């Protein structure tokens, strides 16, 4: 008898629980696994959101036993998990944990992974369902996909979470998509952009589409411009190998920043299913026209002070070429050429070693058309700004003008704040928790689709094409500042300015 | 000065003190939380509130009906600050304690109404068995979106479920006793379809929990199921037609249970039907 016929289920607040499965992490000895993936899996186990029949297999080059791997992951969970360590939760999570040390290109090693998975199916009842997590360097991506594809199990489902960078330009992204589709259907591929797993990014959809007051004014008639900032105060943290070949345009702009823009600008989806949401995002990406050279600024940080400490310039970082031309900062003025947004600029910027760590989306509304108080305003009548704090201090604030108490009519800008953690329970779930769980459930809403990735690369390729024709004078901004002077010029030309705080 | 003005003045002073460090703290409220709390329940109610911590930032109003003929209202306000990990700001919740004596006990409405946080839901946790049909209950129901009770605190279980059912059309009602049985109800649901033919239920546990589980099964199955019970502090074991059911799992704390109720909006038809079916059958 099926569940629909069971009258006892109504009102039992049963959460959708994934089907039995094994999670296979390729690149299991890496930092991502320790800092993010295992803490996320532990958080899911802590909340009893994992399937009852569940196992984890770690795969990496370094030879070690399963016991040693488990011990290392236990330590990682103790250090990085957001929940207190509980032995019973860990025991449940690590019960079926195995490790296979192999080169990803080694056919014998890959066969061993297959054998281990079959043993796990027999022992733990994981039913041939596999969630592969590819936390591997880009050069190992193709071979890993092929080896998994060749050994695809006949029974059960297969899903593949693919970490960024997804290619380094449109051509390579197309090739990767082609390779993936040789073995897997699009609905089996989960291209992860962890920004989409953040509560505050999802809250952007709630803010826009669950509140009647915003959507009618969410357009060119009422919005003067939008500013999106993805700023980091830290440097490259020992990732010179990756960063030298990526730069901020591939690291942040191509994925996180364009995704934030797409969510800000998209039309209301008809429902919250994966394809409806992604259809609307891809329409935005297709509507963006290529910015001219004057509309994009790049920069590289030099020495400077961050939080009172002197820090080296990019070219002095370990592993960076002394004459490196890799950009660590980008600012751009972008346009979404559609009915809603025509002529409304989206100013975006991202960079390392900036004034502080913050990711924000600022919607600046048009000024009041006839402010009668302007002559006596305290700090000048400022336009209303709806500021979405993606991180830190997740929340939303609205800047409004208010009368200063007392005689006269002095107007000051004040903030109405909604602090996410203050209104709801503390400890927002980490993005990886939500995304891994969604992948287990087969829900791709918060993952990037093939055509989105391709549109993102088209824009990036156009910008990179412009950059290839000139040689920038790097470094051009001091660490701890808000980027090069040319970034200010970019927005000042339109008689606007970047938000400072 | 009236009592409401006095409370507002006390809160105003406290906010100024809190802001003296130069960092204005935020008061993000999600509700007004009224607690009708006879003195004998006060310590427990405060313990539950402390356990809620920052999970439901609210203006909490304790209404404490005290004995005494002389009509009197005494109020005291305080701010509770919670530091949030990784955030520069602190979250403040307001706790207002109002002691009511004499006629004031039956007329709390005029004090609560001006203190409600505008446009946010009002939850009332009524400690002990509600005083059915009295002025205080009527006035509180007028402003409450959801009444939260715990029928294990009642003397007249299961008969009092009849009085409670008279309120369903006026406000959403939830019963912590029913929430407490959730893990057991899930266990019983797992027994489907075998449980479809159940005739006898035996429960070792408190009266309210047992009556509600039995009522729930009757209402879901739409037929009579007999209940026998042995008393215990919490539900310890259940037998379906003589067969023991696996243990329901660790019980939640009173704060966790109340927290769950404060996240619920709207009526709960499953509970309403269970409580009706828990009523003694007329002989």
XYZ file of C-alpha atoms in Angstrom:
784
model
C 0.000 0.000 0.000
C 1.484 3.367 -0.891
C 2.039 6.378 1.405
C -0.929 8.312 -0.041
C -3.217 5.671 1.374
C -1.737 5.981 4.850
C -4.104 8.286 6.789
C -1.608 8.538 9.667
C 0.927 10.543 7.687
C -1.059 13.774 7.533
C 0.372 16.485 9.765
C 3.434 14.501 10.837
C 5.787 17.209 9.529
C 7.787 14.618 7.639
C 10.629 16.184 5.750
C 11.587 14.863 2.380
C 14.452 12.518 3.046
C 16.840 11.446 0.310
C 16.818 7.886 -0.912
C 19.543 5.539 0.282
C 22.824 6.402 -1.397
C 26.595 6.515 -1.268
C 28.403 9.840 -1.546
C 31.734 9.530 -3.327
C 34.111 12.455 -2.907
C 36.875 12.714 -5.463
C 39.587 14.960 -4.040
C 38.827 13.815 -0.510
C 42.165 14.883 0.954
C 41.702 18.495 -0.127
C 40.838 21.577 1.854
C 37.283 21.800 0.520
C 36.476 18.350 1.871
C 37.818 19.196 5.313
C 36.493 22.711 5.654
C 33.167 22.464 3.897
C 32.001 19.038 2.739
C 32.454 16.996 5.895
C 31.182 19.752 8.200
C 28.142 19.985 5.906
C 27.567 16.214 5.943
C 27.937 16.230 9.726
C 25.360 19.044 10.004
C 22.950 17.000 7.888
C 23.558 13.926 10.037
C 23.089 16.044 13.166
C 19.644 17.038 11.939
C 18.797 13.504 10.777
C 18.467 14.685 7.182
C 20.653 11.989 5.659
C 19.174 8.717 4.445
C 19.183 5.860 6.937
C 21.158 3.735 4.500
C 24.093 5.916 3.691
C 27.840 5.675 3.172
C 30.738 7.933 2.240
C 33.688 6.982 0.084
C 36.692 9.287 -0.077
C 38.928 9.077 -3.132
C 42.249 10.897 -3.447
C 45.819 10.361 -4.556
C 47.451 10.165 -1.145
C 47.696 6.611 0.166
C 46.063 6.125 3.571
C 43.787 3.663 5.299
C 40.064 4.170 5.769
C 40.656 4.467 9.514
C 43.201 7.228 9.062
C 40.917 9.051 6.655
C 38.044 8.791 9.126
C 40.255 10.138 11.908
C 41.291 13.114 9.758
C 37.670 13.873 8.884
C 36.634 13.595 12.532
C 39.260 16.196 13.373
C 38.010 18.386 10.521
C 34.429 18.137 11.799
C 35.531 19.071 15.312
C 37.348 22.118 13.932
C 34.936 23.364 11.296
C 31.412 22.095 12.010
C 28.829 24.613 13.188
C 27.272 22.145 15.599
C 28.832 20.733 18.760
C 30.588 17.424 18.257
C 28.494 14.421 19.241
C 30.019 10.975 19.158
C 26.698 9.275 18.311
C 26.181 11.547 15.285
C 29.735 10.943 14.142
C 29.350 7.176 14.602
C 26.241 7.208 12.412
C 27.980 9.305 9.767
C 31.233 7.342 9.714
C 29.681 3.882 9.936
C 30.048 3.164 6.242
C 33.029 5.405 5.563
C 35.743 4.086 3.243
C 38.795 5.534 1.570
C 40.457 4.588 -1.711
C 43.882 6.008 -2.526
C 44.389 6.204 -6.274
C 45.327 8.458 -9.126
C 42.104 9.444 -10.863
C 43.545 8.274 -14.188
C 44.492 4.860 -12.854
C 42.010 2.335 -14.234
C 42.859 -0.217 -11.535
C 42.286 2.318 -8.821
C 38.974 3.346 -10.342
C 37.974 -0.326 -10.482
C 38.753 -0.503 -6.775
C 36.390 2.411 -6.161
C 33.715 0.462 -8.049
C 34.343 -2.665 -5.969
C 34.172 -0.720 -2.714
C 30.852 0.782 -3.808
C 29.454 -2.661 -4.602
C 30.559 -3.901 -1.191
C 28.849 -0.894 0.374
C 25.650 -1.583 -1.575
C 25.642 -5.136 -0.210
C 26.553 -4.143 3.338
C 24.591 -0.916 3.809
C 21.761 -1.212 1.306
C 22.654 1.905 -0.679
C 20.865 0.406 -3.683
C 23.368 1.451 -6.338
C 22.520 5.155 -5.871
C 25.605 7.338 -6.195
C 26.273 10.995 -5.590
C 29.725 11.831 -6.911
C 31.322 15.044 -5.684
C 34.134 16.219 -7.932
C 36.383 18.358 -5.748
C 39.298 17.837 -8.103
C 41.696 20.232 -9.843
C 40.619 21.274 -13.351
C 43.288 19.139 -15.028
C 41.869 15.990 -13.373
C 38.274 16.797 -14.263
C 37.971 15.182 -17.696
C 39.587 11.897 -16.769
C 37.605 11.600 -13.551
C 34.308 12.169 -15.385
C 35.229 9.590 -18.016
C 36.277 6.981 -15.476
C 33.060 7.448 -13.509
C 31.004 7.373 -16.693
C 32.626 4.154 -17.945
C 31.858 2.411 -14.671
C 28.356 3.704 -14.406
C 26.305 1.264 -12.388
C 23.290 -0.158 -14.119
C 21.041 0.057 -11.084
C 20.122 3.120 -9.074
C 20.618 6.775 -9.894
C 23.836 8.674 -10.499
C 24.327 12.369 -9.793
C 27.441 14.387 -10.225
C 28.275 17.568 -8.324
C 30.819 19.576 -10.273
C 32.856 22.256 -8.525
C 33.974 25.469 -10.175
C 35.892 26.509 -12.192
C 33.716 25.091 -14.933
C 36.119 25.696 -17.792
C 38.290 28.745 -18.325
C 36.458 30.157 -21.342
C 33.448 29.403 -23.510
C 35.317 26.870 -25.673
C 36.520 24.827 -22.704
C 33.132 25.053 -20.993
C 31.438 23.749 -24.146
C 33.940 20.878 -24.242
C 33.290 20.051 -20.594
C 29.551 20.078 -21.172
C 30.020 17.796 -24.173
C 32.193 15.445 -22.142
C 29.677 15.354 -19.293
C 26.832 14.660 -21.700
C 28.732 11.720 -23.154
C 28.059 9.915 -19.895
C 25.365 11.825 -18.049
C 22.066 13.533 -18.725
C 21.726 17.223 -17.854
C 19.406 16.385 -14.950
C 22.185 14.246 -13.471
C 24.710 17.099 -13.502
C 24.813 19.548 -10.594
C 27.196 22.460 -11.288
C 27.688 23.985 -7.895
C 27.913 27.691 -7.189
C 27.899 27.769 -3.426
C 26.582 31.348 -3.397
C 23.231 30.001 -4.515
C 23.091 27.850 -1.390
C 23.338 30.849 0.900
C 20.163 31.647 2.775
C 20.430 35.331 2.013
C 20.721 34.718 -1.713
C 17.590 32.595 -1.598
C 16.021 35.296 0.529
C 16.413 37.613 -2.448
C 13.764 35.503 -4.164
C 11.542 35.634 -1.069
C 12.030 39.369 -0.765
C 11.104 39.981 -4.365
C 8.362 37.466 -4.941
C 6.741 37.045 -1.524
C 6.282 40.763 -0.883
C 3.781 42.720 -2.893
C 5.463 46.064 -2.266
C 8.741 45.498 -4.085
C 7.905 43.914 -7.413
C 5.835 46.834 -8.782
C 8.799 49.183 -8.286
C 11.508 46.674 -9.227
C 12.186 48.185 -12.635
C 13.780 51.021 -14.590
C 11.014 53.458 -13.708
C 11.761 53.421 -9.989
C 15.294 52.082 -9.681
C 18.147 54.410 -10.515
C 20.844 51.759 -10.505
C 22.004 48.574 -8.793
C 25.368 47.966 -7.148
C 26.649 44.479 -6.452
C 29.805 44.108 -4.397
C 31.703 40.908 -3.675
C 34.630 42.171 -1.623
C 37.197 40.166 0.271
C 39.760 41.600 2.660
C 41.979 38.542 2.445
C 44.538 37.847 -0.243
C 44.969 34.649 -2.217
C 45.743 32.526 0.852
C 48.317 30.278 -0.789
C 46.201 29.621 -3.897
C 48.660 31.226 -6.312
C 48.629 28.205 -8.613
C 44.912 28.544 -9.187
C 44.671 32.303 -8.975
C 47.442 33.069 -11.460
C 45.514 31.265 -14.169
C 42.058 32.437 -13.078
C 42.097 35.964 -11.707
C 39.044 37.510 -10.150
C 37.102 37.399 -13.402
C 37.082 33.594 -13.445
C 37.120 33.142 -9.671
C 34.216 35.430 -8.767
C 32.829 37.442 -11.668
C 31.990 34.599 -14.052
C 29.989 32.685 -11.468
C 29.010 34.272 -8.125
C 28.697 37.828 -9.324
C 26.758 37.090 -12.485
C 24.474 34.731 -10.557
C 23.700 37.469 -8.023
C 22.954 39.822 -10.884
C 20.698 37.281 -12.577
C 18.710 36.716 -9.360
C 18.347 40.471 -8.897
C 17.179 41.118 -12.432
C 15.161 38.002 -13.301
C 11.443 37.966 -14.000
C 9.177 36.113 -11.565
C 9.322 32.374 -12.334
C 6.007 30.596 -12.685
C 7.008 28.256 -9.876
C 10.093 27.355 -7.861
C 11.078 24.304 -9.877
C 14.604 23.980 -11.215
C 13.769 24.711 -14.816
C 11.410 27.610 -14.155
C 13.958 29.464 -12.033
C 16.861 28.708 -14.344
C 14.876 29.672 -17.442
C 14.390 33.141 -15.996
C 18.025 33.502 -14.962
C 19.284 32.499 -18.361
C 17.024 35.090 -20.000
C 18.784 37.776 -17.963
C 22.207 36.472 -18.924
C 21.210 36.416 -22.585
C 19.943 39.999 -22.310
C 23.221 41.398 -21.050
C 25.122 43.279 -23.654
C 28.882 43.169 -23.848
C 30.403 46.065 -21.939
C 32.779 48.330 -23.860
C 36.378 48.764 -22.672
C 35.508 51.961 -20.803
C 32.869 50.105 -18.823
C 35.246 47.563 -17.298
C 38.129 48.240 -14.936
C 40.672 45.774 -13.639
C 43.186 46.076 -10.867
C 45.809 44.278 -8.856
C 46.604 44.933 -5.231
C 49.900 46.264 -4.024
C 51.158 46.421 -0.474
C 48.981 48.104 2.091
C 47.310 47.697 5.462
C 44.422 45.385 6.246
C 42.964 45.583 9.748
C 46.091 47.408 10.902
C 48.546 44.823 9.603
C 50.832 45.493 6.672
C 50.275 42.935 3.945
C 52.288 42.172 0.804
C 51.198 43.051 -2.692
C 49.918 40.361 -5.042
C 53.232 40.095 -6.864
C 55.000 39.431 -3.559
C 52.713 36.519 -2.656
C 54.292 33.043 -2.696
C 54.028 31.420 -6.106
C 53.063 34.579 -7.982
C 55.235 35.722 -10.883
C 57.012 39.018 -10.084
C 55.597 40.612 -13.228
C 52.168 38.961 -12.996
C 49.361 40.652 -14.888
C 46.633 38.665 -13.164
C 43.794 40.907 -12.017
C 42.624 40.749 -8.400
C 39.924 43.376 -8.876
C 37.215 44.000 -11.418
C 34.556 46.665 -11.650
C 32.082 46.927 -14.484
C 29.019 48.744 -15.627
C 26.600 46.226 -17.102
C 23.246 46.569 -18.777
C 20.388 44.111 -19.020
C 18.707 44.963 -22.275
C 15.115 44.091 -21.677
C 11.820 45.845 -21.034
C 12.285 45.930 -17.277
C 15.875 47.145 -17.090
C 16.695 49.098 -20.265
C 19.168 51.928 -19.468
C 19.458 50.957 -15.799
C 23.110 50.357 -14.978
C 24.235 47.455 -12.822
C 27.565 48.460 -11.311
C 29.398 45.390 -10.116
C 32.757 44.984 -8.431
C 34.709 42.150 -6.905
C 38.182 41.938 -5.542
C 40.709 40.814 -3.019
C 42.407 42.828 -0.300
C 39.637 45.404 -0.321
C 38.514 47.595 2.580
C 36.498 44.868 4.202
C 34.775 41.569 3.546
C 31.271 42.105 2.302
C 28.876 40.813 -0.294
C 25.962 43.142 -0.855
C 23.329 43.955 -3.411
C 22.258 47.593 -3.211
C 19.124 48.687 -5.035
C 19.220 52.457 -5.294
C 15.842 53.996 -6.034
C 15.192 57.239 -7.868
C 15.261 60.370 -5.767
C 11.984 61.889 -4.642
C 10.769 63.924 -7.638
C 10.113 67.149 -5.749
C 11.661 67.232 -2.297
C 10.308 70.361 -0.598
C 12.823 70.098 2.250
C 16.024 70.123 0.215
C 17.117 73.596 1.247
C 17.237 72.600 4.902
C 18.280 68.975 4.661
C 20.771 67.677 7.220
C 22.985 65.561 5.031
C 21.260 66.238 1.739
C 18.253 64.247 0.673
C 19.538 60.855 -0.272
C 17.694 58.362 -2.404
C 16.233 55.278 -0.767
C 18.489 52.260 -0.896
C 17.408 48.692 -0.306
C 20.540 46.886 0.794
C 20.702 43.112 0.826
C 23.568 41.890 2.997
C 24.572 38.501 1.631
C 27.483 38.299 4.074
C 28.389 39.091 6.793
C 25.532 40.274 9.081
C 23.034 38.638 6.746
C 19.879 40.674 6.375
C 18.158 43.523 4.602
C 18.132 47.216 5.366
C 16.204 50.057 3.844
C 17.604 53.572 3.954
C 14.865 56.149 4.347
C 14.752 59.854 5.098
C 13.328 60.796 8.497
C 12.735 64.084 10.241
C 15.200 64.940 13.004
C 13.167 65.666 16.162
C 12.890 69.318 17.061
C 12.045 72.601 15.417
C 12.524 73.037 11.689
C 12.503 70.313 9.072
C 15.869 68.631 9.056
C 15.930 65.303 7.290
C 18.429 62.571 8.051
C 18.932 59.195 6.453
C 18.176 56.326 8.816
C 18.247 52.577 8.322
C 15.421 50.166 8.956
C 17.208 46.911 9.537
C 16.170 43.309 9.352
C 18.913 41.113 10.714
C 18.438 37.566 9.500
C 19.977 35.870 12.515
C 18.103 38.220 14.818
C 14.662 37.403 13.516
C 15.087 33.697 13.076
C 17.143 31.033 14.704
C 20.844 31.595 14.859
C 23.265 29.511 12.912
C 22.135 29.830 9.338
C 22.816 26.596 7.496
C 26.003 26.550 5.493
C 25.473 26.730 1.752
C 27.028 23.297 1.208
C 24.504 21.643 3.532
C 21.586 22.831 1.467
C 23.258 22.054 -1.841
C 24.448 18.549 -0.982
C 20.998 17.707 0.382
C 19.308 19.112 -2.730
C 21.591 17.048 -4.958
C 20.723 13.904 -2.987
C 17.057 14.767 -3.500
C 17.645 15.434 -7.194
C 16.571 19.082 -6.936
C 18.711 21.223 -9.242
C 17.011 24.588 -8.604
C 20.054 26.042 -6.877
C 22.577 24.654 -9.352
C 23.757 26.212 -12.582
C 22.457 24.811 -15.857
C 24.531 24.243 -18.975
C 23.140 27.245 -20.844
C 23.678 29.588 -17.883
C 27.346 28.641 -17.721
C 27.713 29.196 -21.433
C 26.095 32.634 -21.323
C 28.325 33.598 -18.404
C 31.421 32.600 -20.347
C 30.312 34.503 -23.438
C 30.320 37.714 -21.423
C 33.629 36.920 -19.749
C 35.273 36.007 -23.046
C 34.216 39.349 -24.501
C 35.790 41.204 -21.587
C 38.959 39.104 -21.712
C 39.183 39.766 -25.454
C 39.338 43.493 -24.738
C 41.945 43.017 -22.030
C 44.230 40.995 -24.264
C 44.920 44.084 -26.360
C 46.533 46.216 -23.635
C 49.050 45.867 -20.836
C 47.856 47.163 -17.481
C 50.054 49.112 -15.134
C 49.883 46.829 -12.081
C 49.728 47.079 -9.124
C 47.234 49.906 -9.186
C 45.567 49.823 -5.775
C 46.824 49.513 -2.248
C 45.649 46.629 -0.108
C 42.921 47.729 2.293
C 41.412 50.253 -0.125
C 38.399 49.919 -2.419
C 40.253 49.278 -5.651
C 41.933 51.462 -8.256
C 41.013 55.093 -8.891
C 39.745 54.088 -12.329
C 36.932 52.141 -10.616
C 35.775 55.385 -9.020
C 36.099 57.175 -12.360
C 33.920 54.496 -13.954
C 30.957 55.360 -11.744
C 31.740 59.067 -11.236
C 31.335 59.592 -14.968
C 27.644 58.848 -14.428
C 27.506 61.267 -11.457
C 27.147 58.351 -9.072
C 29.480 56.800 -6.516
C 30.218 53.421 -5.003
C 28.785 52.619 -1.643
C 31.528 52.813 0.970
C 29.825 51.095 3.874
C 0.912 57.824 34.840
C -0.895 54.751 33.451
C 0.632 51.329 33.524
C 1.209 51.218 29.758
C 2.995 54.582 29.765
C 5.048 53.359 32.689
C 6.090 50.241 30.759
C 6.979 52.292 27.661
C 9.009 54.661 29.843
C 10.857 51.757 31.475
C 11.618 50.235 28.070
C 12.766 53.591 26.698
C 15.219 54.018 29.570
C 16.552 50.500 29.126
C 17.094 51.054 25.402
C 19.082 54.222 26.086
C 21.254 52.317 28.560
C 21.806 49.527 26.030
C 22.838 52.027 23.391
C 25.311 53.753 25.706
C 28.137 51.659 24.256
C 27.678 53.450 20.948
C 26.428 50.418 19.054
C 22.677 50.602 18.647
C 21.314 47.118 19.132
C 18.501 45.798 17.076
C 15.083 44.729 18.158
C 13.843 42.449 15.450
C 10.585 41.057 16.710
C 8.741 38.225 15.104
C 5.716 38.200 17.407
C 4.097 39.253 20.648
C 4.317 36.365 23.048
C 1.805 36.481 25.905
C 2.183 34.067 28.794
C -0.815 33.707 31.093
C 0.964 32.453 34.117
C -0.556 31.854 37.563
C 2.184 32.283 40.215
C 2.650 28.541 40.725
C 3.746 28.252 37.081
C 6.053 31.273 37.003
C 9.369 29.520 37.665
C 8.693 26.889 34.995
C 7.532 29.488 32.486
C 10.647 31.587 33.008
C 12.801 28.500 32.574
C 11.087 27.740 29.269
C 11.545 31.342 28.113
C 15.243 31.210 28.987
C 15.514 28.001 26.967
C 13.972 29.722 23.965
C 16.897 32.177 24.090
C 17.149 34.179 20.899
C 15.179 31.759 18.743
C 12.031 33.858 18.767
C 12.832 37.519 19.338
C 9.615 38.863 20.683
C 7.955 41.191 23.081
C 7.046 38.705 25.806
C 4.312 39.743 28.207
C 3.921 37.676 31.371
C 0.458 38.140 32.849
C 0.504 36.903 36.436
C -2.928 36.732 38.085
C -2.491 37.045 41.849
C -4.927 36.774 44.713
C -6.188 39.896 46.462
C -9.378 41.927 46.379
C -7.870 45.306 45.673
C -7.637 45.957 41.963
C -4.008 46.575 41.121
C -1.611 46.310 38.183
C 2.138 46.276 38.749
C 4.471 46.146 35.755
C 8.163 45.689 35.301
C 10.012 45.682 31.985
C 13.421 44.325 31.104
C 15.521 43.820 28.003
C 17.230 40.550 27.253
C 20.283 40.827 25.040
C 21.611 37.974 22.960
C 24.980 38.129 21.248
C 24.829 36.390 17.918
C 27.893 34.465 16.813
C 29.781 36.189 14.026
C 27.658 39.329 14.145
C 28.528 42.770 15.372
C 25.016 43.438 16.610
C 23.222 42.116 19.631
C 19.570 41.155 19.462
C 17.298 42.485 22.137
C 14.046 40.990 23.269
C 11.662 42.721 25.622
C 10.161 40.967 28.617
C 7.298 42.683 30.438
C 5.995 41.219 33.665
C 2.534 42.378 34.714
C 1.044 41.322 38.035
C -2.753 41.566 38.117
C -4.849 41.665 41.267
C -8.542 42.063 42.038
C -10.811 43.005 39.111
C -7.797 43.583 36.896
C -7.351 39.793 36.627
C -10.515 39.570 34.543
C -9.658 42.518 32.307
C -6.189 42.039 30.904
C -7.273 43.079 27.394
C -6.953 46.810 27.954
C -3.376 46.382 29.143
C -2.252 43.951 26.451
C -3.787 45.696 23.447
C -1.609 48.841 23.545
C 1.481 46.694 24.151
C 1.081 44.424 21.128
C 3.746 44.763 18.444
C 1.871 46.047 15.406
C 1.151 43.737 12.512
C 2.919 40.738 14.016
C 1.209 37.561 15.192
C 0.209 37.181 18.825
C 0.795 33.851 20.526
C -0.536 33.117 23.985
C 0.906 30.311 26.052
C -1.680 29.574 28.706
C -0.129 27.836 31.693
C -2.382 25.371 33.474
C -5.956 24.644 32.420
C -7.637 27.684 30.872
C -10.373 29.206 33.000
C -13.106 28.403 30.490
C -15.718 31.075 29.965
C -14.054 33.715 32.129
C -13.424 37.345 31.217
C -9.652 36.933 31.157
C -9.759 34.080 28.656
C -12.296 35.897 26.491
C -10.254 39.109 26.395
C -7.021 37.298 25.618
C -8.684 35.305 22.838
C -9.811 38.600 21.294
C -6.198 39.570 20.569
C -4.573 36.149 20.118
C -3.806 34.469 16.805
C -2.772 31.221 18.398
C -3.461 29.764 21.821
C -0.828 27.307 23.006
C -1.760 25.005 25.871
C -0.283 21.867 27.382
C -3.118 19.545 28.358
C -0.806 17.519 30.607
C -1.095 20.538 32.935
C -4.875 20.117 33.153
C -6.942 18.406 35.813
C -9.971 17.581 33.667
C -8.417 15.536 30.903
C -9.932 14.357 28.591
C -13.278 16.093 29.360
C -11.723 19.558 29.004
C -10.950 18.886 25.337
C -14.668 19.612 24.844
C -14.200 23.121 26.269
C -11.139 23.605 24.123
C -12.943 22.527 20.966
C -15.384 25.419 21.487
C -12.470 27.769 20.742
C -11.392 26.268 17.423
C -13.511 28.607 15.329
C -12.166 31.656 17.160
C -8.439 31.093 17.208
C -5.842 28.552 16.170
C -5.095 26.181 19.028
C -2.162 23.950 19.669
C -1.369 21.588 22.458
C 2.198 20.873 23.500
C 1.048 17.489 24.813
C 0.124 16.535 21.248
C 3.441 17.826 19.866
C 5.259 15.767 22.456
C 3.689 12.634 21.010
C 4.961 13.361 17.491
C 7.858 10.817 17.550
C 5.418 8.121 18.752
C 2.872 9.023 16.104
C 5.578 8.729 13.466
C 6.434 5.262 14.802
C 2.790 4.260 14.627
C 2.476 5.651 11.093
C 5.428 3.486 10.091
C 3.336 0.438 11.022
C 0.915 1.122 8.173
C -0.744 -0.900 6.688
C -0.475 -3.469 9.515
C -1.904 -0.999 11.997
C -5.053 -0.503 9.900
C -6.836 -3.279 11.823
C -5.912 -2.051 15.313
C -8.521 -2.588 18.007
C -6.676 -2.128 21.294
C -4.086 0.423 22.241
C -2.125 0.255 25.458
C 0.050 3.141 26.555
C 2.370 3.677 29.465
C 2.451 7.453 29.876
C 0.643 10.603 31.044
C -3.117 10.753 30.622
C -3.169 13.613 28.144
C -0.521 12.131 25.864
C -2.238 8.741 25.903
C -5.722 10.137 25.278
C -4.449 12.265 22.396
C -2.593 9.383 20.728
C -5.715 7.268 21.010
C -7.873 10.145 19.754
C -5.508 10.687 16.864
C -5.689 7.019 15.826
C -9.485 7.019 16.128
C -9.862 10.173 14.076
C -7.443 9.027 11.369
C -8.988 5.516 11.175
C -12.507 6.864 11.638
C -13.524 4.188 14.127
C -13.397 3.273 17.797
C -10.144 2.003 19.305
C -10.001 1.098 22.971
C -7.320 2.564 25.236
C -5.836 1.175 28.412
C -3.174 3.158 30.240
C -0.613 2.857 32.957
C 0.626 6.132 34.359
C 4.163 7.372 33.720
C 5.895 10.774 33.591
C 6.356 10.538 29.826
C 5.240 8.057 27.203
C 7.484 5.069 27.856
C 5.898 2.350 25.764
C 3.011 1.628 23.422
C 1.424 -1.672 22.469
C -0.792 -2.155 19.433
C -3.068 -5.175 19.929
C -0.500 -6.511 22.385
C 2.541 -5.917 20.132
C 5.121 -3.476 21.474
C 5.976 -0.506 19.245
C 9.652 0.552 18.964
C 10.659 3.456 21.190
C 9.695 6.911 19.902
C 13.076 8.495 20.562
C 14.407 11.156 22.909
C 11.778 13.611 24.145
C 12.207 17.288 23.309
C 12.649 19.880 26.052
C 9.775 22.190 26.997
C 11.589 25.073 25.282
C 12.046 23.085 22.076
C 8.389 22.085 22.117
C 7.194 25.662 22.663
C 9.638 26.863 20.011
C 8.051 24.453 17.544
C 4.586 25.760 18.377
C 5.704 29.371 17.911
C 6.702 28.505 14.348
C 3.203 27.258 13.495
C 0.505 29.446 12.050
C -3.065 28.586 11.284
C -5.313 25.829 12.526
C -4.216 22.245 12.973
C -7.107 20.058 11.776
C -5.273 16.861 12.728
C -5.006 17.995 16.363
C -8.550 19.306 16.470
C -9.897 15.965 15.260
C -7.667 14.038 17.675
C -8.777 16.100 20.676
C -12.450 15.673 19.719
C -11.966 11.941 19.349
C -10.263 11.833 22.750
C -13.438 13.003 24.456
C -15.163 10.345 26.550
C -17.934 8.603 24.626
C -21.355 9.451 26.102
C -22.762 6.381 27.842
